[in-house]
PDB file of N, CA and C in Angstrom:
ATOM      1  N   MET A 224     -34.155  18.067  40.443  1.00 66.00           N
ATOM      2  CA  MET A 224     -33.378  17.356  39.501  1.00 66.00           C
ATOM      3  C   MET A 224     -33.099  15.865  39.479  1.00 66.00           C
ATOM      4  N   PRO A 225     -33.919  14.702  38.988  1.00 76.00           N
ATOM      5  CA  PRO A 225     -33.604  13.546  39.254  1.00 76.00           C
ATOM      6  C   PRO A 225     -32.363  13.006  38.467  1.00 76.00           C
ATOM      7  N   GLN A 226     -31.772  12.618  39.755  1.00 83.00           N
ATOM      8  CA  GLN A 226     -30.340  11.873  39.321  1.00 83.00           C
ATOM      9  C   GLN A 226     -30.590  10.559  38.268  1.00 83.00           C
ATOM     10  N   LEU A 227     -29.279  10.431  37.272  1.00 82.00           N
ATOM     11  CA  LEU A 227     -29.360   9.384  36.136  1.00 82.00           C
ATOM     12  C   LEU A 227     -29.177   8.332  36.897  1.00 82.00           C
ATOM     13  N   ASP A 228     -29.961   7.248  36.092  1.00 83.00           N
ATOM     14  CA  ASP A 228     -29.509   5.849  36.467  1.00 83.00           C
ATOM     15  C   ASP A 228     -28.631   5.074  35.370  1.00 83.00           C
ATOM     16  N   THR A 229     -27.768   4.696  36.535  1.00 82.00           N
ATOM     17  CA  THR A 229     -26.640   4.395  35.527  1.00 82.00           C
ATOM     18  C   THR A 229     -26.561   2.739  35.920  1.00 82.00           C
ATOM     19  N   SER A 230     -27.421   1.793  36.644  1.00 86.00           N
ATOM     20  CA  SER A 230     -27.652   0.727  36.778  1.00 86.00           C
ATOM     21  C   SER A 230     -27.581  -0.571  35.782  1.00 86.00           C
ATOM     22  N   THR A 231     -28.167   0.272  33.991  1.00 89.00           N
ATOM     23  CA  THR A 231     -28.269  -0.864  33.449  1.00 89.00           C
ATOM     24  C   THR A 231     -27.046  -0.430  32.321  1.00 89.00           C
ATOM     25  N   TRP A 232     -26.254   0.577  32.619  1.00 91.00           N
ATOM     26  CA  TRP A 232     -25.088   1.193  31.786  1.00 91.00           C
ATOM     27  C   TRP A 232     -24.352  -0.208  31.147  1.00 91.00           C
ATOM     28  N   LEU A 233     -24.098  -0.937  32.392  1.00 93.00           N
ATOM     29  CA  LEU A 233     -22.718  -2.163  31.777  1.00 93.00           C
ATOM     30  C   LEU A 233     -23.594  -2.941  31.102  1.00 93.00           C
ATOM     31  N   LEU A 234     -24.898  -3.508  31.205  1.00 94.00           N
ATOM     32  CA  LEU A 234     -25.689  -4.350  30.455  1.00 94.00           C
ATOM     33  C   LEU A 234     -25.701  -3.869  28.798  1.00 94.00           C
ATOM     34  N   VAL A 235     -26.273  -2.688  29.115  1.00 94.00           N
ATOM     35  CA  VAL A 235     -25.619  -1.737  27.857  1.00 94.00           C
ATOM     36  C   VAL A 235     -25.041  -2.331  26.769  1.00 94.00           C
ATOM     37  N   ILE A 236     -23.686  -1.445  27.192  1.00 95.00           N
ATOM     38  CA  ILE A 236     -22.293  -1.487  26.745  1.00 95.00           C
ATOM     39  C   ILE A 236     -21.777  -2.989  26.772  1.00 95.00           C
ATOM     40  N   SER A 237     -21.785  -3.571  27.259  1.00 96.00           N
ATOM     41  CA  SER A 237     -21.421  -4.870  27.072  1.00 96.00           C
ATOM     42  C   SER A 237     -22.273  -5.900  25.804  1.00 96.00           C
ATOM     43  N   SER A 238     -23.583  -5.709  25.448  1.00 97.00           N
ATOM     44  CA  SER A 238     -24.184  -6.387  24.895  1.00 97.00           C
ATOM     45  C   SER A 238     -24.068  -5.578  23.603  1.00 97.00           C
ATOM     46  N   MET A 239     -23.500  -3.959  23.321  1.00 97.00           N
ATOM     47  CA  MET A 239     -23.542  -3.643  22.062  1.00 97.00           C
ATOM     48  C   MET A 239     -22.025  -4.139  21.864  1.00 97.00           C
ATOM     49  N   LEU A 240     -20.906  -4.146  22.892  1.00 98.00           N
ATOM     50  CA  LEU A 240     -20.062  -4.785  22.029  1.00 98.00           C
ATOM     51  C   LEU A 240     -19.660  -5.967  21.546  1.00 98.00           C
ATOM     52  N   LEU A 241     -20.276  -7.202  22.611  1.00 98.00           N
ATOM     53  CA  LEU A 241     -20.593  -8.365  21.753  1.00 98.00           C
ATOM     54  C   LEU A 241     -21.236  -7.840  20.207  1.00 98.00           C
ATOM     55  N   ALA A 242     -22.786  -7.391  20.671  1.00 98.00           N
ATOM     56  CA  ALA A 242     -23.286  -7.399  18.676  1.00 98.00           C
ATOM     57  C   ALA A 242     -22.098  -6.857  18.097  1.00 98.00           C
ATOM     58  N   LEU A 243     -21.210  -5.546  18.367  1.00 97.00           N
ATOM     59  CA  LEU A 243     -20.135  -5.543  17.320  1.00 97.00           C
ATOM     60  C   LEU A 243     -19.350  -6.234  16.815  1.00 97.00           C
ATOM     61  N   PHE A 244     -19.000  -7.229  17.800  1.00 97.00           N
ATOM     62  CA  PHE A 244     -17.689  -8.237  17.399  1.00 97.00           C
ATOM     63  C   PHE A 244     -18.035  -8.878  17.103  1.00 97.00           C
ATOM     64  N   THR A 245     -19.642  -9.836  17.349  1.00 97.00           N
ATOM     65  CA  THR A 245     -20.336 -10.045  16.332  1.00 97.00           C
ATOM     66  C   THR A 245     -20.530 -10.042  14.477  1.00 97.00           C
ATOM     67  N   LEU A 246     -20.944  -8.868  14.851  1.00 97.00           N
ATOM     68  CA  LEU A 246     -21.439  -8.153  13.260  1.00 97.00           C
ATOM     69  C   LEU A 246     -20.040  -8.015  12.377  1.00 97.00           C
ATOM     70  N   PHE A 247     -18.518  -7.920  13.344  1.00 95.00           N
ATOM     71  CA  PHE A 247     -17.248  -7.762  12.458  1.00 95.00           C
ATOM     72  C   PHE A 247     -16.788  -9.299  11.764  1.00 95.00           C
ATOM     73  N   GLN A 248     -17.078 -10.093  13.048  1.00 95.00           N
ATOM     74  CA  GLN A 248     -16.825 -11.279  12.408  1.00 95.00           C
ATOM     75  C   GLN A 248     -17.663 -11.780  11.315  1.00 95.00           C
ATOM     76  N   LEU A 249     -18.632 -11.677  11.061  1.00 94.00           N
ATOM     77  CA  LEU A 249     -19.720 -12.140   9.822  1.00 94.00           C
ATOM     78  C   LEU A 249     -18.879 -11.618   8.712  1.00 94.00           C
ATOM     79  N   LYS A 250     -18.780  -9.890   8.881  1.00 93.00           N
ATOM     80  CA  LYS A 250     -18.166  -9.664   7.408  1.00 93.00           C
ATOM     81  C   LYS A 250     -17.041  -9.837   7.475  1.00 93.00           C
ATOM     82  N   ILE A 251     -16.105  -9.901   8.378  1.00 91.00           N
ATOM     83  CA  ILE A 251     -14.728 -10.459   8.021  1.00 91.00           C
ATOM     84  C   ILE A 251     -14.894 -12.063   7.404  1.00 91.00           C
ATOM     85  N   SER A 252     -15.668 -12.532   7.625  1.00 90.00           N
ATOM     86  CA  SER A 252     -15.773 -14.169   7.115  1.00 90.00           C
ATOM     87  C   SER A 252     -16.386 -14.024   5.627  1.00 90.00           C
ATOM     88  N   LYS A 253     -16.654 -13.135   5.726  1.00 89.00           N
ATOM     89  CA  LYS A 253     -17.295 -13.369   3.699  1.00 89.00           C
ATOM     90  C   LYS A 253     -16.619 -13.010   2.779  1.00 89.00           C
ATOM     91  N   HIS A 254     -15.251 -12.309   3.607  1.00 84.00           N
ATOM     92  CA  HIS A 254     -14.428 -11.929   2.381  1.00 84.00           C
ATOM     93  C   HIS A 254     -13.121 -13.550   2.065  1.00 84.00           C
ATOM     94  N   LEU A 255     -12.968 -13.215   0.890  1.00 83.00           N
ATOM     95  CA  LEU A 255     -12.050 -14.272   0.122  1.00 83.00           C
ATOM     96  C   LEU A 255     -10.946 -14.046   0.216  1.00 83.00           C
ATOM     97  N   TYR A 256      -9.948 -14.809   0.664  1.00 78.00           N
ATOM     98  CA  TYR A 256      -8.320 -14.046   1.097  1.00 78.00           C
ATOM     99  C   TYR A 256      -8.125 -14.953   0.308  1.00 78.00           C
ATOM    100  N   TYR A 257      -7.225 -14.981  -0.943  1.00 78.00           N
ATOM    101  CA  TYR A 257      -6.749 -15.655  -2.122  1.00 78.00           C
ATOM    102  C   TYR A 257      -5.336 -16.035  -1.069  1.00 78.00           C
ATOM    103  N   PRO A 258      -5.004 -17.308  -1.714  1.00 79.00           N
ATOM    104  CA  PRO A 258      -3.743 -17.935  -1.344  1.00 79.00           C
ATOM    105  C   PRO A 258      -2.123 -16.966  -1.029  1.00 79.00           C
ATOM    106  N   ASN A 259      -1.405 -17.041  -0.739  1.00 79.00           N
ATOM    107  CA  ASN A 259      -0.127 -16.105  -1.191  1.00 79.00           C
ATOM    108  C   ASN A 259       0.283 -15.851  -2.754  1.00 79.00           C
ATOM    109  N   PRO A 260       0.257 -15.054  -2.777  1.00 75.00           N
ATOM    110  CA  PRO A 260       0.566 -14.968  -4.351  1.00 75.00           C
ATOM    111  C   PRO A 260       1.748 -15.088  -4.519  1.00 75.00           C
ATOM    112  N   LYS A 261       2.159 -16.006  -6.136  1.00 80.00           N
ATOM    113  CA  LYS A 261       3.526 -16.260  -6.344  1.00 80.00           C
ATOM    114  C   LYS A 261       4.343 -15.250  -7.189  1.00 80.00           C
ATOM    115  N   MET A 262       5.796 -15.460  -6.565  1.00 77.00           N
ATOM    116  CA  MET A 262       6.337 -14.179  -7.080  1.00 77.00           C
ATOM    117  C   MET A 262       6.378 -14.299  -8.889  1.00 77.00           C
ATOM    118  N   MET A 263       6.256 -12.997  -9.437  1.00 75.00           N
ATOM    119  CA  MET A 263       6.551 -13.266 -10.853  1.00 75.00           C
ATOM    120  C   MET A 263       8.161 -12.451 -10.813  1.00 75.00           C
ATOM    121  N   THR A 264       9.008 -13.167 -11.596  1.00 74.00           N
ATOM    122  CA  THR A 264      10.040 -12.188 -12.061  1.00 74.00           C
ATOM    123  C   THR A 264       9.574 -11.545 -14.201  1.00 74.00           C
ATOM    124  N   THR A 265       9.842 -10.133 -13.286  1.00 72.00           N
ATOM    125  CA  THR A 265       9.962  -9.331 -14.039  1.00 72.00           C
ATOM    126  C   THR A 265      10.855  -9.157 -15.250  1.00 72.00           C
ATOM    127  N   LYS A 266      11.480  -9.483 -16.240  1.00 73.00           N
ATOM    128  CA  LYS A 266      12.086  -9.277 -17.406  1.00 73.00           C
ATOM    129  C   LYS A 266      12.635  -8.018 -18.010  1.00 73.00           C
ATOM    130  N   SER A 267      13.527  -7.657 -17.431  1.00 71.00           N
ATOM    131  CA  SER A 267      13.451  -5.966 -17.934  1.00 71.00           C
ATOM    132  C   SER A 267      14.315  -5.839 -19.177  1.00 71.00           C
ATOM    133  N   GLU A 268      14.074  -5.616 -20.507  1.00 72.00           N
ATOM    134  CA  GLU A 268      14.713  -5.254 -21.453  1.00 72.00           C
ATOM    135  C   GLU A 268      15.177  -4.139 -21.712  1.00 72.00           C
ATOM    136  N   LYS A 269      16.862  -4.309 -22.348  1.00 71.00           N
ATOM    137  CA  LYS A 269      17.719  -3.280 -22.168  1.00 71.00           C
ATOM    138  C   LYS A 269      17.279  -2.441 -23.402  1.00 71.00           C
ATOM    139  N   GLN A 270      17.301  -1.353 -23.576  1.00 68.00           N
ATOM    140  CA  GLN A 270      17.006  -0.570 -24.871  1.00 68.00           C
ATOM    141  C   GLN A 270      18.128  -0.241 -25.599  1.00 68.00           C
ATOM    142  N   GLN A 271      18.118  -0.143 -26.964  1.00 68.00           N
ATOM    143  CA  GLN A 271      19.419   0.354 -27.626  1.00 68.00           C
ATOM    144  C   GLN A 271      19.153   1.238 -28.006  1.00 68.00           C
ATOM    145  N   THR A 272      20.276   2.310 -27.362  1.00 67.00           N
ATOM    146  CA  THR A 272      19.919   3.715 -27.670  1.00 67.00           C
ATOM    147  C   THR A 272      21.200   3.927 -28.345  1.00 67.00           C
ATOM    148  N   PRO A 273      21.028   4.798 -29.651  1.00 63.00           N
ATOM    149  CA  PRO A 273      22.479   5.259 -30.112  1.00 63.00           C
ATOM    150  C   PRO A 273      23.311   5.745 -29.575  1.00 63.00           C
ATOM    151  N   TRP A 274      23.564   6.422 -28.009  1.00 60.00           N
ATOM    152  CA  TRP A 274      24.791   6.461 -27.591  1.00 60.00           C
ATOM    153  C   TRP A 274      25.165   5.893 -27.143  1.00 60.00           C
ATOM    154  N   ASN A 275      24.298   4.187 -26.661  1.00 57.00           N
ATOM    155  CA  ASN A 275      25.333   3.587 -26.056  1.00 57.00           C
ATOM    156  C   ASN A 275      26.035   2.673 -26.844  1.00 57.00           C
ATOM    157  N   THR A 276      26.011   2.381 -28.381  1.00 59.00           N
ATOM    158  CA  THR A 276      26.552   2.084 -29.421  1.00 59.00           C
ATOM    159  C   THR A 276      27.942   2.718 -29.888  1.00 59.00           C
ATOM    160  N   THR A 277      27.789   3.921 -30.106  1.00 58.00           N
ATOM    161  CA  THR A 277      28.596   5.222 -30.114  1.00 58.00           C
ATOM    162  C   THR A 277      29.258   6.176 -29.487  1.00 58.00           C
ATOM    163  N   TRP A 278      30.767   6.163 -30.226  1.00 60.00           N
ATOM    164  CA  TRP A 278      31.488   7.068 -29.025  1.00 60.00           C
ATOM    165  C   TRP A 278      31.341   8.473 -29.293  1.00 60.00           C
ATOM    166  N   THR A 279      31.067   9.426 -27.975  1.00 59.00           N
ATOM    167  CA  THR A 279      30.891  10.916 -28.662  1.00 59.00           C
ATOM    168  C   THR A 279      31.877  10.988 -27.601  1.00 59.00           C
ATOM    169  N   LYS A 280      32.141  12.311 -28.750  1.00 65.00           N
ATOM    170  CA  LYS A 280      33.245  13.258 -27.688  1.00 65.00           C
ATOM    171  C   LYS A 280      32.753  14.394 -27.369  1.00 65.00           C
ATOM    172  N   ILE A 281      33.108  14.954 -26.228  1.00 68.00           N
ATOM    173  CA  ILE A 281      32.537  16.370 -25.409  1.00 68.00           C
ATOM    174  C   ILE A 281      33.804  17.295 -25.105  1.00 68.00           C
ATOM    175  N   TYR A 282      33.839  18.315 -26.381  1.00 63.00           N
ATOM    176  CA  TYR A 282      34.121  19.122 -25.943  1.00 63.00           C
ATOM    177  C   TYR A 282      34.028  20.476 -24.930  1.00 63.00           C
ATOM    178  N   LEU A 283      35.248  21.191 -24.422  1.00 59.00           N
ATOM    179  CA  LEU A 283      34.882  22.147 -23.671  1.00 59.00           C
ATOM    180  C   LEU A 283      34.224  23.389 -24.546  1.00 59.00           C
ATOM    181  N   PRO A 284      34.095  23.965 -23.479  1.00 63.00           N
ATOM    182  CA  PRO A 284      33.047  25.218 -24.346  1.00 63.00           C
ATOM    183  C   PRO A 284      33.947  26.048 -24.849  1.00 63.00           C
ATOM    184  N   LEU A 285      33.690  27.220 -25.476  1.00 65.00           N
ATOM    185  CA  LEU A 285      34.821  28.081 -26.245  1.00 65.00           C
ATOM    186  C   LEU A 285      35.319  29.406 -25.714  1.00 65.00           C
ATOM    187  N   SER A 286      35.081  29.599 -24.282  1.00 62.00           N
ATOM    188  CA  SER A 286      35.208  30.590 -23.261  1.00 62.00           C
ATOM    189  C   SER A 286      36.121  30.201 -22.656  1.00 62.00           C
ATOM    190  N   GLN A 287      36.269  28.965 -22.245  1.00 55.00           N
ATOM    191  CA  GLN A 287      37.810  28.047 -21.079  1.00 55.00           C
ATOM    192  C   GLN A 287      38.518  27.752 -22.493  1.00 55.00           C
ATOM    193  N   SER A 288      39.577  28.735 -22.632  1.00 55.00           N
ATOM    194  CA  SER A 288      40.866  28.537 -23.746  1.00 55.00           C
ATOM    195  C   SER A 288      41.959  27.965 -22.258  1.00 55.00           C
ATOM    196  N   GLN A 289      42.399  27.520 -23.031  1.00 53.00           N
ATOM    197  CA  GLN A 289      43.701  26.449 -22.421  1.00 53.00           C
ATOM    198  C   GLN A 289      44.431  27.712 -21.403  1.00 53.00           C
TER     199      GLN A 289
END
């Protein structure tokens, strides 16, 4: 059984890494990065509900006597 020749592996792996690095650099450089977005203040409107303005009385259940 012949022995595997690994003398060119360093060249193949290093050229592959260089090619992947340049490919990703080109892909990343095509993206448009927007500048820092400005903070928008959101104004929350308080909704008027009937129970906010009127007073309600809470009664104990009838099963509980004094």
